[in-house]
Coordinates of N, CA and C in Angstrom, one line a residue:
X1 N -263.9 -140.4 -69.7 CA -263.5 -139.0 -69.5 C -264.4 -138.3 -68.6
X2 N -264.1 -137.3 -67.8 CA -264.7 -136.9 -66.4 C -265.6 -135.9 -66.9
X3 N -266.7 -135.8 -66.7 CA -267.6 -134.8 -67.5 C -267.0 -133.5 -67.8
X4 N -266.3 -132.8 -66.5 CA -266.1 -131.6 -66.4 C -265.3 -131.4 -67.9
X5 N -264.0 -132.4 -68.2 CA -263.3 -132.2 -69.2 C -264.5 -132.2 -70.3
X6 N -265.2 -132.9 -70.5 CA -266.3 -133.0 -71.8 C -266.8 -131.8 -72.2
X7 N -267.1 -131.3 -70.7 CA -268.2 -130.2 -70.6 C -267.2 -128.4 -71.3
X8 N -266.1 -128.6 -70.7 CA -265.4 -127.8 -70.9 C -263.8 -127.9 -71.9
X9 N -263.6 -129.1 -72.7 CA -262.7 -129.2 -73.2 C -262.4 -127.9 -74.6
X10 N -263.2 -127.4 -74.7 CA -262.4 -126.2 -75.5 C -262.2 -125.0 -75.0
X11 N -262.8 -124.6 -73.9 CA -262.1 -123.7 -73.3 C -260.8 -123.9 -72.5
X12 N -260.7 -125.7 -71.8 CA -259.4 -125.9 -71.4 C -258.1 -126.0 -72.7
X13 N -258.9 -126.2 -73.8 CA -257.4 -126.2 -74.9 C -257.3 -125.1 -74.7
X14 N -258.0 -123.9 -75.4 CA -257.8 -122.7 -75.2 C -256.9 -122.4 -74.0
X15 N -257.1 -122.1 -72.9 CA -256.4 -121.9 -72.1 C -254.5 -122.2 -71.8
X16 N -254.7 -123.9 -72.4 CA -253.7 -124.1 -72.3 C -252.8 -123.5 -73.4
X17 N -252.9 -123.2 -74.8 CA -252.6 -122.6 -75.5 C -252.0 -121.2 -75.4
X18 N -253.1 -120.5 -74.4 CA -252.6 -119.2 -74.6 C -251.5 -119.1 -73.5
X19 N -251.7 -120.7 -72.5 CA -250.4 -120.9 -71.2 C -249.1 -121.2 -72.0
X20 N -249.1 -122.1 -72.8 CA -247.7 -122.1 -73.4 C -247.2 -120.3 -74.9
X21 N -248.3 -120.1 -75.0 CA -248.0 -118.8 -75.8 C -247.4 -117.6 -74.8
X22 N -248.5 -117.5 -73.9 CA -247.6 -116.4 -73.2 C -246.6 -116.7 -72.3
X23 N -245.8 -117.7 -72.0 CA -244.8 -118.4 -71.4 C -243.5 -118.3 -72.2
X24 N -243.9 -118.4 -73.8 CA -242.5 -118.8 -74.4 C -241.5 -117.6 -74.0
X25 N -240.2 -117.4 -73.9 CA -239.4 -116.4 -74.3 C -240.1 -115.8 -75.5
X26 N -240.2 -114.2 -75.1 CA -240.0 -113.1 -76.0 C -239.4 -113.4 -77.2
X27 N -238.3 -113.7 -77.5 CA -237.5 -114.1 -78.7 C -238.1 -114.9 -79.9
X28 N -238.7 -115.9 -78.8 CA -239.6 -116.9 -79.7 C -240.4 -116.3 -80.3
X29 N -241.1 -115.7 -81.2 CA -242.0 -114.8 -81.8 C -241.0 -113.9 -82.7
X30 N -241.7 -114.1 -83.8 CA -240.9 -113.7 -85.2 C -241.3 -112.4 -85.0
X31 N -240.5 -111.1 -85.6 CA -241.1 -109.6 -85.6 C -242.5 -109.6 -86.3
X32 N -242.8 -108.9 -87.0 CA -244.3 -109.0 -87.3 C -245.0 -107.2 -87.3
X33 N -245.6 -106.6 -88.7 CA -246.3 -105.8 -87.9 C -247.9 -106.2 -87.4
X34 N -248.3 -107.7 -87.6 CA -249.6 -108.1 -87.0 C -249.2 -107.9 -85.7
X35 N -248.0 -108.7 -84.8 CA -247.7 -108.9 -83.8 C -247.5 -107.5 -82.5
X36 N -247.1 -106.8 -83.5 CA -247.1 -105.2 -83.2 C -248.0 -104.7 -82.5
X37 N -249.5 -105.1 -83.1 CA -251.1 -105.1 -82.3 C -250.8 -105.9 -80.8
X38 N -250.7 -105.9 -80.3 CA -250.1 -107.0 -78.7 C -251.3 -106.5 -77.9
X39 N -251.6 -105.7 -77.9 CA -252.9 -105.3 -76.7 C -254.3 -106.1 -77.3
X40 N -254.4 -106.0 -78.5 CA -255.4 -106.2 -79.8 C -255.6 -107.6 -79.3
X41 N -254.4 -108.2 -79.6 CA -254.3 -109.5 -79.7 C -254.3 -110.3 -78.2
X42 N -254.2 -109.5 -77.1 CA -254.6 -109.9 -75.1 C -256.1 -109.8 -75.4
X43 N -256.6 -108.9 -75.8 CA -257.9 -108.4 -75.7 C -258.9 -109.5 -76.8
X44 N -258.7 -110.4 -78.1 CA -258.9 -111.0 -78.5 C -259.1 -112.6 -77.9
X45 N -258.1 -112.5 -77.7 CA -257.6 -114.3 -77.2 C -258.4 -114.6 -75.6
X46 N -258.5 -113.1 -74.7 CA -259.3 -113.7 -73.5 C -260.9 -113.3 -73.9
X47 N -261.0 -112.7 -74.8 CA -262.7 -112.8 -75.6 C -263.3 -113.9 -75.8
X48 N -262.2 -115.0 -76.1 CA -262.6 -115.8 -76.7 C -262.5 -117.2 -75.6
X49 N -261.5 -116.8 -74.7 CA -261.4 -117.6 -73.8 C -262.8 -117.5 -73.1
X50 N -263.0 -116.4 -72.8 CA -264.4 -115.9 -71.8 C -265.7 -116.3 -72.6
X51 N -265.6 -116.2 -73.4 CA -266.8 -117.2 -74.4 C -266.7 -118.4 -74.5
X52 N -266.1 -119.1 -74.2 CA -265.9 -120.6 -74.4 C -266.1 -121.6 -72.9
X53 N -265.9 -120.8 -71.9 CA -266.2 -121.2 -70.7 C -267.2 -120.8 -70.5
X54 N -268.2 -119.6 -70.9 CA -269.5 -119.7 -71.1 C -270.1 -120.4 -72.1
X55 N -269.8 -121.3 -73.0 CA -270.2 -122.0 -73.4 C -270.4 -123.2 -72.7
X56 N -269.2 -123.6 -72.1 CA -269.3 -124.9 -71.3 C -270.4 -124.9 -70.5
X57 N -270.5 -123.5 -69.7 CA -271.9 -124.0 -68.6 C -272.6 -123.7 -69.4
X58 N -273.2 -123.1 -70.6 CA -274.2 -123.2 -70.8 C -274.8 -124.4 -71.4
X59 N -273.5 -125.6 -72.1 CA -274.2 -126.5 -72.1 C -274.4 -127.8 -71.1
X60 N -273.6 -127.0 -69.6 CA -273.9 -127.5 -68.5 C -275.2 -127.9 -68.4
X61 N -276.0 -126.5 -68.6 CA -277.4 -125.9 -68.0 C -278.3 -126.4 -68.9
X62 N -278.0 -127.5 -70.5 CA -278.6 -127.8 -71.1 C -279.4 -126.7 -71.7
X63 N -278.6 -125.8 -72.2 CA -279.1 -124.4 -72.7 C -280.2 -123.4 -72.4
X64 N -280.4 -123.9 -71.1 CA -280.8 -123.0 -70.3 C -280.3 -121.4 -69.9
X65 N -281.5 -120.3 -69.3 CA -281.1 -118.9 -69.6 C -279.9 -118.9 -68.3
X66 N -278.8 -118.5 -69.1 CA -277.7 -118.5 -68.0 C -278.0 -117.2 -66.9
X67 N -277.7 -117.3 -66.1 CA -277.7 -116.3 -64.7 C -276.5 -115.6 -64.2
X68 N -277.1 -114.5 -64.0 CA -275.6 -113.2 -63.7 C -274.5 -113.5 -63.2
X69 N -275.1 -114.7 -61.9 CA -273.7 -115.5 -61.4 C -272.9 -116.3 -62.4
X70 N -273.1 -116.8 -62.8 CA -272.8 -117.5 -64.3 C -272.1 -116.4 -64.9
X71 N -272.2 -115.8 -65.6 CA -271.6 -114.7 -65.9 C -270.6 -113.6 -64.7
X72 N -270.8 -113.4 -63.7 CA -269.5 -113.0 -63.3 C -268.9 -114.2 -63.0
X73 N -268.7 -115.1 -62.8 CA -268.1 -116.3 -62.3 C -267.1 -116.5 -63.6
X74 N -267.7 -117.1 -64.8 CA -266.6 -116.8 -65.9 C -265.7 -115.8 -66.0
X75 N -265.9 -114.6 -66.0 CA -265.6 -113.3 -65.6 C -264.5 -113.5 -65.1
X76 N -264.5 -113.7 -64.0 CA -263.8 -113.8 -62.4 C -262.7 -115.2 -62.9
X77 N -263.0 -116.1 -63.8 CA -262.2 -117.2 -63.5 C -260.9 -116.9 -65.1
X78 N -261.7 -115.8 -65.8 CA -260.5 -115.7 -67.0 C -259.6 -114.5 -66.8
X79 N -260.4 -113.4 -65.6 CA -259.4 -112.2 -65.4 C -257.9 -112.9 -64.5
X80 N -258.6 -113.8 -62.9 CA -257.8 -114.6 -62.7 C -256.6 -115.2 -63.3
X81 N -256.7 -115.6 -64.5 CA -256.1 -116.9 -65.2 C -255.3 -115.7 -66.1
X82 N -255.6 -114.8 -66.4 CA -254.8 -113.6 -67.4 C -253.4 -113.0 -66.2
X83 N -254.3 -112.7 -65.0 CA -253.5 -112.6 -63.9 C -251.9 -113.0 -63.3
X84 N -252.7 -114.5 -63.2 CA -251.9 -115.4 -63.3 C -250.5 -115.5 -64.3
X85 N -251.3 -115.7 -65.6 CA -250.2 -115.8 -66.5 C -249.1 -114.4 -66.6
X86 N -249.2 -113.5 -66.4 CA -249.0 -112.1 -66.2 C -248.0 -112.0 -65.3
X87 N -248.3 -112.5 -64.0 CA -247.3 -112.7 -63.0 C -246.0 -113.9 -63.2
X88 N -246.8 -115.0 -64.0 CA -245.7 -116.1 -63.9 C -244.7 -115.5 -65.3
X89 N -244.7 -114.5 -66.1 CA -244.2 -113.9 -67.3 C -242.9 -113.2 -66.6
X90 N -242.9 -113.1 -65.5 CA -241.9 -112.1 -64.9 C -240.5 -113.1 -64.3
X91 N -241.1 -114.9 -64.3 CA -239.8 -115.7 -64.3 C -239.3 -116.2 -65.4
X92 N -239.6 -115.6 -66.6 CA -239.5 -116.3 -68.2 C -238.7 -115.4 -68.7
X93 N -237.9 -115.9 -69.2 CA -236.2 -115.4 -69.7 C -236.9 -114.5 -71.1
X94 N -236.8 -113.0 -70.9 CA -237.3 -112.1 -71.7 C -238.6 -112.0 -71.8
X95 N -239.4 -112.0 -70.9 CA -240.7 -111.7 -70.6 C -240.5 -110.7 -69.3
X96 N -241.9 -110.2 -69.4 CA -241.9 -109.4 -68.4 C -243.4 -108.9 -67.8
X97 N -243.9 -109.1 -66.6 CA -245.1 -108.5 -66.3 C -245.6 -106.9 -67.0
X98 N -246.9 -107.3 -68.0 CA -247.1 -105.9 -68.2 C -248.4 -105.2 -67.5
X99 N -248.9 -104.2 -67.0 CA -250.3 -104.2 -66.4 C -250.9 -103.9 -67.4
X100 N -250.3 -103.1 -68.5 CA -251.4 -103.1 -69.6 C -251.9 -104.7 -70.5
X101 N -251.4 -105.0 -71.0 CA -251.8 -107.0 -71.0 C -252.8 -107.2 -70.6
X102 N -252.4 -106.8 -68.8 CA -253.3 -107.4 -68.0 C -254.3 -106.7 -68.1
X103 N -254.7 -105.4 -68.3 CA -256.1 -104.5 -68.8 C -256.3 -104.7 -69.6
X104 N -255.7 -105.4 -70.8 CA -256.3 -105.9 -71.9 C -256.6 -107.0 -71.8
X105 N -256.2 -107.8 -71.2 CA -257.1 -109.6 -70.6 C -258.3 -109.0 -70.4
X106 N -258.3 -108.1 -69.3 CA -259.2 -108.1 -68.4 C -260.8 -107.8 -69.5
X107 N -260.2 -106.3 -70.0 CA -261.3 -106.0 -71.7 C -261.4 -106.8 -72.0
X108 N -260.7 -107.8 -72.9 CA -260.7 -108.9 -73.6 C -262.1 -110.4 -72.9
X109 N -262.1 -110.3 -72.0 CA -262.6 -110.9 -71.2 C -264.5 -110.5 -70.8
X110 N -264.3 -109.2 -70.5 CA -265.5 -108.3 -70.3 C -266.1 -108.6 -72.0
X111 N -265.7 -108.3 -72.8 CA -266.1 -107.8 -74.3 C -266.8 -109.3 -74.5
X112 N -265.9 -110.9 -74.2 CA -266.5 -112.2 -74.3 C -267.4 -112.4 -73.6
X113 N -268.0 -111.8 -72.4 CA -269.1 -112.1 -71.6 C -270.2 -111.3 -72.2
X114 N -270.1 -110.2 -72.5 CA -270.6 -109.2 -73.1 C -271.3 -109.7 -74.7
X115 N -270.8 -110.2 -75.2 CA -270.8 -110.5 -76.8 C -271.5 -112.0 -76.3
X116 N -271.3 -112.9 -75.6 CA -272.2 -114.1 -75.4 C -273.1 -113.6 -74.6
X117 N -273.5 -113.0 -73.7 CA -274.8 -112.9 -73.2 C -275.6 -111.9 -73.9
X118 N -275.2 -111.4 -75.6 CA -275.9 -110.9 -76.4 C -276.6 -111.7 -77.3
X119 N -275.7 -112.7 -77.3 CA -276.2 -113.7 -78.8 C -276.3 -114.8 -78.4
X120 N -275.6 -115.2 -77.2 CA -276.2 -116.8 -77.0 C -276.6 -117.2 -75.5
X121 N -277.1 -116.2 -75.4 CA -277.4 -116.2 -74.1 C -278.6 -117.4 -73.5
X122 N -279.9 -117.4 -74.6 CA -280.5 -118.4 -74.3 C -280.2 -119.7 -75.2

């Protein structure tokens, strides 16, 4: 297996997970009033994404003190990927691009960089 996957295989499940989650048809998803939280739950899931790709390089760096590039770089590669998913929601049969989502990825994201370079920074 190619390191990169080693290095980063829980952030790539992750990812892929929240790729086939936010792809399914709208329909697919039972009512719910947990589900009802939807901004909650953008803002959760890229927290966790954005921590977990900082995890990867940090055990790139053999837990070494990560560096700011390091941190916007994660940053930059899970707002991207929220982006992404965001835009491709707009060819999925009852989906629809929302910009709020996408401000909540984006939080969601800030809050995981934010919350790892408090606690696991070194």
């Amino acid at each position: 297996m190619p390191s990169f996957i080693k290095q980063y295989w829980a952030s790539l499940s992750w990812a892929i997970v929240l790729a086939v989650l936010m792809l399914l048809p709208q329909d697919s998803f039972p009512e719910s009033k947990l589900l009802s939280y939807d901004k909650i739950a953008h803002l959760g899931v890229f927290g966790i994404l954005s921590f977990l790709v900082l995890l990867g390089k940090r055990n790139n760096k053999n837990k070494v003190r990560l560096e700011n590039k390091y941190l916007l770089s994660s940053l930059t590669i899970c707002v991207v990927y929220g982006l992404v998913l965001e835009l491709l929601q707009s060819v999925v049969p009852g989906r629809m691009t929302d910009i709020y989502d996408l401000l909540a990825n984006t939080i969601g994201a800030i809050v995981g960089v934010v919350v790892f370079s408090t606690f696991m920074r070194y």
